[in-house]
Short mmCIF file of C-alpha atoms in Angstrom, two decimals:
data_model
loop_
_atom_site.label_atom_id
_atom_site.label_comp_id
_atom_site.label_asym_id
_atom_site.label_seq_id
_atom_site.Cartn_x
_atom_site.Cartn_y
_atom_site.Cartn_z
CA UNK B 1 0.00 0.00 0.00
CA UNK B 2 1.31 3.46 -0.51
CA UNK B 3 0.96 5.82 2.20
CA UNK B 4 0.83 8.83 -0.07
CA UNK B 5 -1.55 7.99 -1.82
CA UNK B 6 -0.89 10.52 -4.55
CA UNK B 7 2.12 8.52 -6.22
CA UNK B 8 0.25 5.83 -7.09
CA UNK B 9 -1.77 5.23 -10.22
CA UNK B 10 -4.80 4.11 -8.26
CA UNK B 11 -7.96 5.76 -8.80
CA UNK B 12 -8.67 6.23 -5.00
CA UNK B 13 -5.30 8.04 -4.08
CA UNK B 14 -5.28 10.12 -7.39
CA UNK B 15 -8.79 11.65 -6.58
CA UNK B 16 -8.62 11.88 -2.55
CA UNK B 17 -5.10 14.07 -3.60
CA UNK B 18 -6.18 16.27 -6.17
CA UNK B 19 -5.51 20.06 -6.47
CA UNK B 20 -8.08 21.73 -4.45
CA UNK B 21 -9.85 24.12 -6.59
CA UNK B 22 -10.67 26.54 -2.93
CA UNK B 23 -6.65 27.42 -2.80
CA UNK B 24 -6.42 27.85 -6.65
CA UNK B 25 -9.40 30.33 -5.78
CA UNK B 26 -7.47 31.97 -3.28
CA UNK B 27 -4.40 32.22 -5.34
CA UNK B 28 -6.46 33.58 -8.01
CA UNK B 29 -8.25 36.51 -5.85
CA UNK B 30 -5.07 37.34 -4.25
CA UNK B 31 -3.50 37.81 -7.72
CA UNK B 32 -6.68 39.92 -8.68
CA UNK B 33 -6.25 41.95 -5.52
CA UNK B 34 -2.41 42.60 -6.68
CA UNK B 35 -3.07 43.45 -10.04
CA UNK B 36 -5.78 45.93 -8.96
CA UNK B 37 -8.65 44.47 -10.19
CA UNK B 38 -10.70 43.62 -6.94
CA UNK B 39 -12.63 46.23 -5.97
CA UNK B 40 -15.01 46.90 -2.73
CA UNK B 41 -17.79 46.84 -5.27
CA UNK B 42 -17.19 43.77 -6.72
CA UNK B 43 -16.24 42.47 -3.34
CA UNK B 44 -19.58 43.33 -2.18
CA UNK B 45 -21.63 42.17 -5.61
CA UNK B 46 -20.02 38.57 -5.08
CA UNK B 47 -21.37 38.44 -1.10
CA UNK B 48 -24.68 39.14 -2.43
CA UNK B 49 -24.84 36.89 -5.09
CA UNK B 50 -23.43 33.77 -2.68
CA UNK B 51 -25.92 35.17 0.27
CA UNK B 52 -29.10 35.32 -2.72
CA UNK B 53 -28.38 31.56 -3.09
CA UNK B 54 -28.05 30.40 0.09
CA UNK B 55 -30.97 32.30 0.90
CA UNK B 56 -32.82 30.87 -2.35
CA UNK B 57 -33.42 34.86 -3.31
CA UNK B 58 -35.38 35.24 -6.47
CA UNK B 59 -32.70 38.85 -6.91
CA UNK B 60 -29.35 38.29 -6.63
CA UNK B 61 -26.36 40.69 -6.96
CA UNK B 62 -26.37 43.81 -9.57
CA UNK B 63 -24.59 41.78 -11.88
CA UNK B 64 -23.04 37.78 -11.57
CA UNK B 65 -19.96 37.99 -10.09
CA UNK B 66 -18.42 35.96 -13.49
CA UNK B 67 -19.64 35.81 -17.10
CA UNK B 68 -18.12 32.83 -19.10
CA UNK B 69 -17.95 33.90 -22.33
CA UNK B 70 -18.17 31.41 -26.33
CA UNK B 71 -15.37 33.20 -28.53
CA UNK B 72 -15.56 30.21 -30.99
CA UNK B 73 -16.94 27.02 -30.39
CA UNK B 74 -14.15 25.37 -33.24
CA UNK B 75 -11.89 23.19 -31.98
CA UNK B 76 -8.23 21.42 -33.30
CA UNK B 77 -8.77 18.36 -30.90
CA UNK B 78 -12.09 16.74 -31.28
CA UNK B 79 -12.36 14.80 -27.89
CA UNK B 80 -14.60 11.66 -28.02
CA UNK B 81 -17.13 13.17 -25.29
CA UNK B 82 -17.17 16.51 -27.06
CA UNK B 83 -17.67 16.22 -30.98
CA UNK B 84 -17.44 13.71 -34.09
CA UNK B 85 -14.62 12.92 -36.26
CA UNK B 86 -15.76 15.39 -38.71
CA UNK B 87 -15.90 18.01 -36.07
CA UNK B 88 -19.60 18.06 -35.41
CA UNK B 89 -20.34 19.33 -31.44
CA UNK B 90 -22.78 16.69 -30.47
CA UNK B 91 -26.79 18.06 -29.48
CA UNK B 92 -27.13 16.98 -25.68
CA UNK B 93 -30.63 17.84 -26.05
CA UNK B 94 -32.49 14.65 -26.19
CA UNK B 95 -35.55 15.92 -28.07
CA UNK B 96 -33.32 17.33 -31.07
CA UNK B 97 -34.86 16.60 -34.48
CA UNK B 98 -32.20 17.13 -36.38
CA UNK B 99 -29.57 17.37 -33.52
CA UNK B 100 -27.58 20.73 -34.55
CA UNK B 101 -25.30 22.73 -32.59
CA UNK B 102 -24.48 25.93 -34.59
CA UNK B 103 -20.93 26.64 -35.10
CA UNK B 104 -19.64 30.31 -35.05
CA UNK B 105 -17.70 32.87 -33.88
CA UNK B 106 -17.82 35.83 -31.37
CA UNK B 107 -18.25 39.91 -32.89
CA UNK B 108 -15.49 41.47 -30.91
CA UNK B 109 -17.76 44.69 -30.82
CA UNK B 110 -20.56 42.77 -29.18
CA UNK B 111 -17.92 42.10 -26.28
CA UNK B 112 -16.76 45.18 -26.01
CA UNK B 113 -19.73 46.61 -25.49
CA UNK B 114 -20.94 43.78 -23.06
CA UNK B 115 -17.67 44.41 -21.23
CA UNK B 116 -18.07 47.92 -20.74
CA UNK B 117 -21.71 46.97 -19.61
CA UNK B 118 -20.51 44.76 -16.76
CA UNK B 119 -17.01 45.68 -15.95
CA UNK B 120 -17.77 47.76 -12.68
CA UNK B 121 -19.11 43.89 -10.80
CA UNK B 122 -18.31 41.23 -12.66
CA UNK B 123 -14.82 39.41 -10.59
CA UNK B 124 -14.11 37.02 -13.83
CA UNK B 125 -14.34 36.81 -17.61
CA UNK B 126 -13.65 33.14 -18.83
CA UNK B 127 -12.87 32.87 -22.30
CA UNK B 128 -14.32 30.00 -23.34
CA UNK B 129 -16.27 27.09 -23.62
CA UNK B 130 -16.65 24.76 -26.35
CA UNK B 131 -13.71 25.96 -28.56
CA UNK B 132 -9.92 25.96 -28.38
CA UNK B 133 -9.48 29.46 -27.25
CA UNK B 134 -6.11 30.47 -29.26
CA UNK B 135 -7.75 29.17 -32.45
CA UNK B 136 -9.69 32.76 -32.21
CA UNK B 137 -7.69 34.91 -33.52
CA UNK B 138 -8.92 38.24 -31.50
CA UNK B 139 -8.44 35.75 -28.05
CA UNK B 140 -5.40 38.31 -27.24
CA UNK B 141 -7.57 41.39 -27.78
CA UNK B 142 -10.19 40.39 -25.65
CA UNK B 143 -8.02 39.61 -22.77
CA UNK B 144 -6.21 42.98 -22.83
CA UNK B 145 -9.44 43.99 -22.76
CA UNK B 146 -10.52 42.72 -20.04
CA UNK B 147 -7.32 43.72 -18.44
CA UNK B 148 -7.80 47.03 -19.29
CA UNK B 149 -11.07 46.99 -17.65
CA UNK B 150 -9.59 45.42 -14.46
CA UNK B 151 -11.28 41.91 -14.85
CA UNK B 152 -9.80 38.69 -14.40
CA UNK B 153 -9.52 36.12 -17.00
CA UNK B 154 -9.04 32.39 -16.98
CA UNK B 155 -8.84 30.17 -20.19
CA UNK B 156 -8.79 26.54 -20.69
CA UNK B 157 -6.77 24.89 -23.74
CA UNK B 158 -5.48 21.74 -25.46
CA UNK B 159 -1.88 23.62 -25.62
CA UNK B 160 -1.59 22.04 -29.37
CA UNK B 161 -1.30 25.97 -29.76
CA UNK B 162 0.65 27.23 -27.08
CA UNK B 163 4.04 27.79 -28.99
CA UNK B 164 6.51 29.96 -27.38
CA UNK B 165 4.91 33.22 -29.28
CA UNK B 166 1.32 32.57 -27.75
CA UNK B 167 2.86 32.04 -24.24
CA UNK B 168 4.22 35.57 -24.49
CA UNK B 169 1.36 37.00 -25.63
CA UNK B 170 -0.78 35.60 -22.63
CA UNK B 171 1.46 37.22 -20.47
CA UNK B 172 1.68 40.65 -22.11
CA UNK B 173 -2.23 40.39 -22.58
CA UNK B 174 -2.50 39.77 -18.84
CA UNK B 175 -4.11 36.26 -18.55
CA UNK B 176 -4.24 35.30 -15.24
CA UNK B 177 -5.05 31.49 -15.43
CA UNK B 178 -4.90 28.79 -18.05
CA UNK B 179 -6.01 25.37 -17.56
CA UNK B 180 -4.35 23.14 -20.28
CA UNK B 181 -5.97 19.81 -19.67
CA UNK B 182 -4.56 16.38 -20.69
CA UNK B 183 -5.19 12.40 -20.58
CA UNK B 184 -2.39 10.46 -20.66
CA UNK B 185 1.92 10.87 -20.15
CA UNK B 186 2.33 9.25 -23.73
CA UNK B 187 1.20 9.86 -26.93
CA UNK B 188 -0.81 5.85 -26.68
CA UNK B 189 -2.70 6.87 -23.98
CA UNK B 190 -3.78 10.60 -24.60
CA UNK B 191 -5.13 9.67 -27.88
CA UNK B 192 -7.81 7.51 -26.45
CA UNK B 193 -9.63 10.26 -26.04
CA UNK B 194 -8.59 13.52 -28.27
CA UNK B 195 -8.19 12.29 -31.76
CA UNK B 196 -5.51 15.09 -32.93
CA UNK B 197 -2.65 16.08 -30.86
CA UNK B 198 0.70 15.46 -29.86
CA UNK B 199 1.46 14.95 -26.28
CA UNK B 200 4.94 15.25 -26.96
CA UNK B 201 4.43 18.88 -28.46
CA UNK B 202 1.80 19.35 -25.74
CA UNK B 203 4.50 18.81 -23.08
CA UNK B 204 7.27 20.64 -24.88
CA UNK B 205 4.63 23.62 -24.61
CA UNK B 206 4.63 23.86 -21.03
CA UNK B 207 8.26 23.72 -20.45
CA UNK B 208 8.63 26.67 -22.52
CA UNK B 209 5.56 28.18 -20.69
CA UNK B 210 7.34 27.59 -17.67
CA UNK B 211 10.75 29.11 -18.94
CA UNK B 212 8.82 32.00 -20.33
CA UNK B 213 6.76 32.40 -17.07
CA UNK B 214 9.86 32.79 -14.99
CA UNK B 215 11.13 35.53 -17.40
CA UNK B 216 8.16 37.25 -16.91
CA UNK B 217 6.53 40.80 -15.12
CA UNK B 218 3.42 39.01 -14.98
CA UNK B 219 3.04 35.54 -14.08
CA UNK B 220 -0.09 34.02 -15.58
CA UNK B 221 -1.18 30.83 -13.55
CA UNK B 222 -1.22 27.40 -15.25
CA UNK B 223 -2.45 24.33 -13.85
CA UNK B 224 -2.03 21.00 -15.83
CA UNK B 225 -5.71 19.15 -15.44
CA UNK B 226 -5.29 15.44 -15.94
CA UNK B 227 -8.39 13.90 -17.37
CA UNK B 228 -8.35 10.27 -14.98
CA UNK B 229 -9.89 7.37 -17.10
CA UNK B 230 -8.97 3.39 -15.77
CA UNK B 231 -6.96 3.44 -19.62
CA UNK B 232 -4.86 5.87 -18.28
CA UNK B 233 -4.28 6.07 -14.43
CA UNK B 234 -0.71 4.33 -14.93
CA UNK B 235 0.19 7.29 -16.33
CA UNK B 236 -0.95 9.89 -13.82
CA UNK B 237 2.25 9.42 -11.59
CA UNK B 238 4.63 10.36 -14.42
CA UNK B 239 2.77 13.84 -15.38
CA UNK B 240 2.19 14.74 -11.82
CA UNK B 241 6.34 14.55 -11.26
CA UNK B 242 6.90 16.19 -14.58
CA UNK B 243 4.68 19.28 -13.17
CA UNK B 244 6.50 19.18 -10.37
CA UNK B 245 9.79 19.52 -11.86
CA UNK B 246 8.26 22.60 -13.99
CA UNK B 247 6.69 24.21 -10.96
CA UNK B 248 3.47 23.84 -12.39
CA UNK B 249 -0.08 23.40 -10.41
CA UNK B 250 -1.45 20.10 -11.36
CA UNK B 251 -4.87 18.98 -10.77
CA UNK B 252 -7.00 15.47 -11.55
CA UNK B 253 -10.49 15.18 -12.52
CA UNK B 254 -12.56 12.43 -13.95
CA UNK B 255 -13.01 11.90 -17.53
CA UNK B 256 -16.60 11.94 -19.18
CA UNK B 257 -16.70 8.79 -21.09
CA UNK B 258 -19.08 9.35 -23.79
CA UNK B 259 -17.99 6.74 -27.04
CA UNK B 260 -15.92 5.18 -24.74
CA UNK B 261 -18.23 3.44 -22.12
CA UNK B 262 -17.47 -0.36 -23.09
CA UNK B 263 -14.10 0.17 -21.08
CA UNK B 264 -14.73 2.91 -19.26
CA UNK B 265 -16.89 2.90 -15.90
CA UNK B 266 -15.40 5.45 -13.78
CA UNK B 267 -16.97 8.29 -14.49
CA UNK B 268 -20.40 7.00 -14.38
CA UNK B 269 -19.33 5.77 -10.67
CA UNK B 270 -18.16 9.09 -9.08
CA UNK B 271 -21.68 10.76 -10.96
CA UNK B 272 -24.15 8.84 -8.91
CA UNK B 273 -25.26 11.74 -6.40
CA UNK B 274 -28.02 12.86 -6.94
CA UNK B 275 -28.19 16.51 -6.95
CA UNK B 276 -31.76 16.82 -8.40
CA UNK B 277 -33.16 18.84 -5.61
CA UNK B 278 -30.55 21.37 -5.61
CA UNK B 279 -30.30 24.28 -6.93
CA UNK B 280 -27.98 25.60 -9.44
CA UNK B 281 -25.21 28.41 -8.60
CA UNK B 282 -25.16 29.11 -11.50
CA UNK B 283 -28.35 31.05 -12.00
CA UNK B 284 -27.02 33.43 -8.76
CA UNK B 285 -23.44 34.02 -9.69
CA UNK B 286 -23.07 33.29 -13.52
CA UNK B 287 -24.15 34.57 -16.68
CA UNK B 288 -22.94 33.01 -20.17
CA UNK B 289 -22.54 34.69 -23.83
CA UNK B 290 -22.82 33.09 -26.73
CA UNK B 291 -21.04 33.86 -29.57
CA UNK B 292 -24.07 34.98 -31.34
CA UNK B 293 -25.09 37.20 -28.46
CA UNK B 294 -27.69 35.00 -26.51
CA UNK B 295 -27.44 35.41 -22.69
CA UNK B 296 -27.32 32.03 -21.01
CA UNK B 297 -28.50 30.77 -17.42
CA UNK B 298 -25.23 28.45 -18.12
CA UNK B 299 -22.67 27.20 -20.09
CA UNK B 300 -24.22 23.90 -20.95
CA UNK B 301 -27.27 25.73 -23.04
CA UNK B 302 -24.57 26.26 -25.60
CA UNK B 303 -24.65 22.78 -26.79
CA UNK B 304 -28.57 22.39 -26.05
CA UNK B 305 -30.62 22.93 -28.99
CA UNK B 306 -33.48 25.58 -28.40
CA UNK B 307 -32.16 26.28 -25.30
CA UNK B 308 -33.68 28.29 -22.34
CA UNK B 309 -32.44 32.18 -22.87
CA UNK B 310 -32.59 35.28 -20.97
CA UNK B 311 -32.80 37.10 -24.00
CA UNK B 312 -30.27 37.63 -27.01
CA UNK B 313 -27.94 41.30 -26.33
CA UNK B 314 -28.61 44.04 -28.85
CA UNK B 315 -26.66 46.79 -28.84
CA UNK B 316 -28.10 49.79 -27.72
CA UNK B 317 -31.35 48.32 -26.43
CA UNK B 318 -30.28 45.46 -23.90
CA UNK B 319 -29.30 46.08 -20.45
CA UNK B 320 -27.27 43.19 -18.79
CA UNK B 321 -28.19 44.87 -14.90
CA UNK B 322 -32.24 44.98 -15.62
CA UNK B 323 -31.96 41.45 -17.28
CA UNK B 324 -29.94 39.67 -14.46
CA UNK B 325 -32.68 40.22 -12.39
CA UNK B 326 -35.63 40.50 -14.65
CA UNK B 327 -38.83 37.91 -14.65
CA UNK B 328 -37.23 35.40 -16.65
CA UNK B 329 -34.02 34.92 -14.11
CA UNK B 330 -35.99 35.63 -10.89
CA UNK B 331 -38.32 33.02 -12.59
CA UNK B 332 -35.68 30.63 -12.93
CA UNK B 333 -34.44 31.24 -9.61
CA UNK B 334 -38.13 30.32 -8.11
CA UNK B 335 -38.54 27.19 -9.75
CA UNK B 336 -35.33 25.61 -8.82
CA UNK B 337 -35.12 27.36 -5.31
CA UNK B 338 -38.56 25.48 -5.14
CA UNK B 339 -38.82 22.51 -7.18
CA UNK B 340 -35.37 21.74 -7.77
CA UNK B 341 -33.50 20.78 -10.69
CA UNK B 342 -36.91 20.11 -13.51
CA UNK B 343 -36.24 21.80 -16.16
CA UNK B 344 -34.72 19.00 -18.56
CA UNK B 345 -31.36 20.80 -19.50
CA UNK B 346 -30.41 21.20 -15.55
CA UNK B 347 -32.37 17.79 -14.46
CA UNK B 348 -29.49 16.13 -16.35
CA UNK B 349 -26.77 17.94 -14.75
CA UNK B 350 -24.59 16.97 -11.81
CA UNK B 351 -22.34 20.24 -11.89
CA UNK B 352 -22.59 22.07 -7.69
CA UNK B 353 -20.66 25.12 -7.75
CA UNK B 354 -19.33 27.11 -10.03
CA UNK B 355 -15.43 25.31 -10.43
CA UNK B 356 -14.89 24.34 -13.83
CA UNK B 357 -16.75 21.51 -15.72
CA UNK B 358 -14.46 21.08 -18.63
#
């Protein structure tokens, strides 16, 4: 038996011993509070909107306290749980007829003007959430501006894309964390589940991030996420030392095993709480843009056909603060504060909190 539990390539140690996300939070605000961007008023707008949901408050805070944000739903890896071979993001809306999940991309005008809508409350802007982020070409633009408005930002990527050039940039633009998540130490095992990419590029990426990190004013935070299936847990030991040796955070989570369920269990086993009568943080504390302007209860109604909207943003006309706490989100609010989880998008969901699901 090993009595650390975190150097061995059983599923029990490897999930007791991951990364905590609370002092990644921590790290994160304390960053924020250095870089000048946390304010009393934001301070104050996030208390309200955790208090509204503990309270089950039909208002919550002026604005959410994060906005997560589709710049372009493309993608250069084409997991097995996420999309087909031919790049197709799979409907998770049962009721589909055709399934279709529109692809496009994000009018950097649009978040300008959303930005400068929100900027005063909002704590966070993550940029993304379908798509490989640094396949959008303005992804640089809208973190400086975000920066320049004195918001946070957090990305998550592949790192097929994070050459040496694109690690500078993040830190010039201000980034302050990137999740680059993988699923396997060699190149056998992390194609099981992302059908382009080469781990061996992958991990040539973060050394130079690493190298280029140290060099740097600003040190954007990166945190390797290791995607735990049974195919690959032999594995985990190897990429948690090769973190180490980089200085990098490194966190495990477990895989979703969609297309891959004949030898894959796990994921299916740590998803059996039921979290039905709960209600969603998400409605209190988060708001989600899609790239064709359609304001989101969550991040999930991206790849729901017909989804449940607040309304779609038109310049000029929309007005994020009267909409956040308008009929349809107090509405929302009511019926899950109430009845729980019934709507079918969030009756299939077994997200609590607002960490990251992907």
């Amino acid at each position: 038996m090993d009595p650390e539990g975190k150097r061995t390539g059983t599923i029990k140690g490897a999930m007791t011993n991951r990364t905590k996300y609370f002092l990644l939070n921590l790290r994160i605000l304390l960053q924020l509070w250095r870089d000048g961007r946390l304010t009393v008023k934001k301070i104050v707008n996030a208390v309200f909107c955790y208090a509204a949901y503990l309270l089950r408050l039909e208002r919550s805070g002026v604005l959410p306290l994060m906005m997560i944000v589709e710049t372009w739903n493309e993608c250069n890896e084409r997991c097995m749980f996420c999309r087909t071979a031919d790049g197709v993001i799979y409907d998770n809306n049962p009721s589909a007829s055709p399934p279709c999940i529109e692809k496009g991309k994000l009018d950097t005008a649009l978040f300008d003007m959303v930005i400068d809508e929100v900027k005063d409350h909002i704590l966070m802007a993550v940029l993304y959430i379908n798509g490989e982020p640094f396949i959008y070409k303005d992804i640089f633009r809208c973190i400086q501006k975000c920066s320049d408005s004195h918001i946070g930002t957090v990305i998550a990527s592949n790192g097929i894309l994070l050459t040496q050039e694109v690690s500078r940039r993040v830190h010039e633009a201000g980034l302050n964390f990137l999740k680059v998540h993988v699923s396997g130490f060699t190149q056998e095992c992390h194609c099981v589940q992302h059908r382009v990419g080469n781990i061996e590029t992958i991990k040539q990426n973060l050394r130079d991030f690493a190298e280029i990190s140290r060099q740097s004013t600003h040190k954007t935070i990166l945190m390797v996420d290791y995607i735990l299936y049974k195919h690959n847990q032999h594995e985990l030991p190897l990429f948690r030392s090769f973190c180490e040796d980089l200085g990098l955070m490194f966190n495990v989570r477990p895989g979703f095993p969609r297309n891959m369920e004949q030898g894959e269990a796990l994921a299916a086993e740590q998803r059996a709480e039921d979290f039905s009568r709960v209600p969603c943080d998400w409605l209190w504390k988060v708001l989600t843009l899609n790239f064709n302007g359609d304001l989101l209860p969550c991040c999930a109604c991206t790849v729901w056909s017909s989804p449940p909207r607040y309304q779609r943003y038109e310049p000029g006309k929309t007005s994020i603060i009267r909409m956040w706490n308008g009929e349809k989100a107090r509405a929302m609010r009511r019926q899950h504060a109430r009845q729980g989880r019934v709507i079918p998008i969030c009756s299939r969901c077994s997200m609590r909190g607002i960490s990251f699901r992907f």
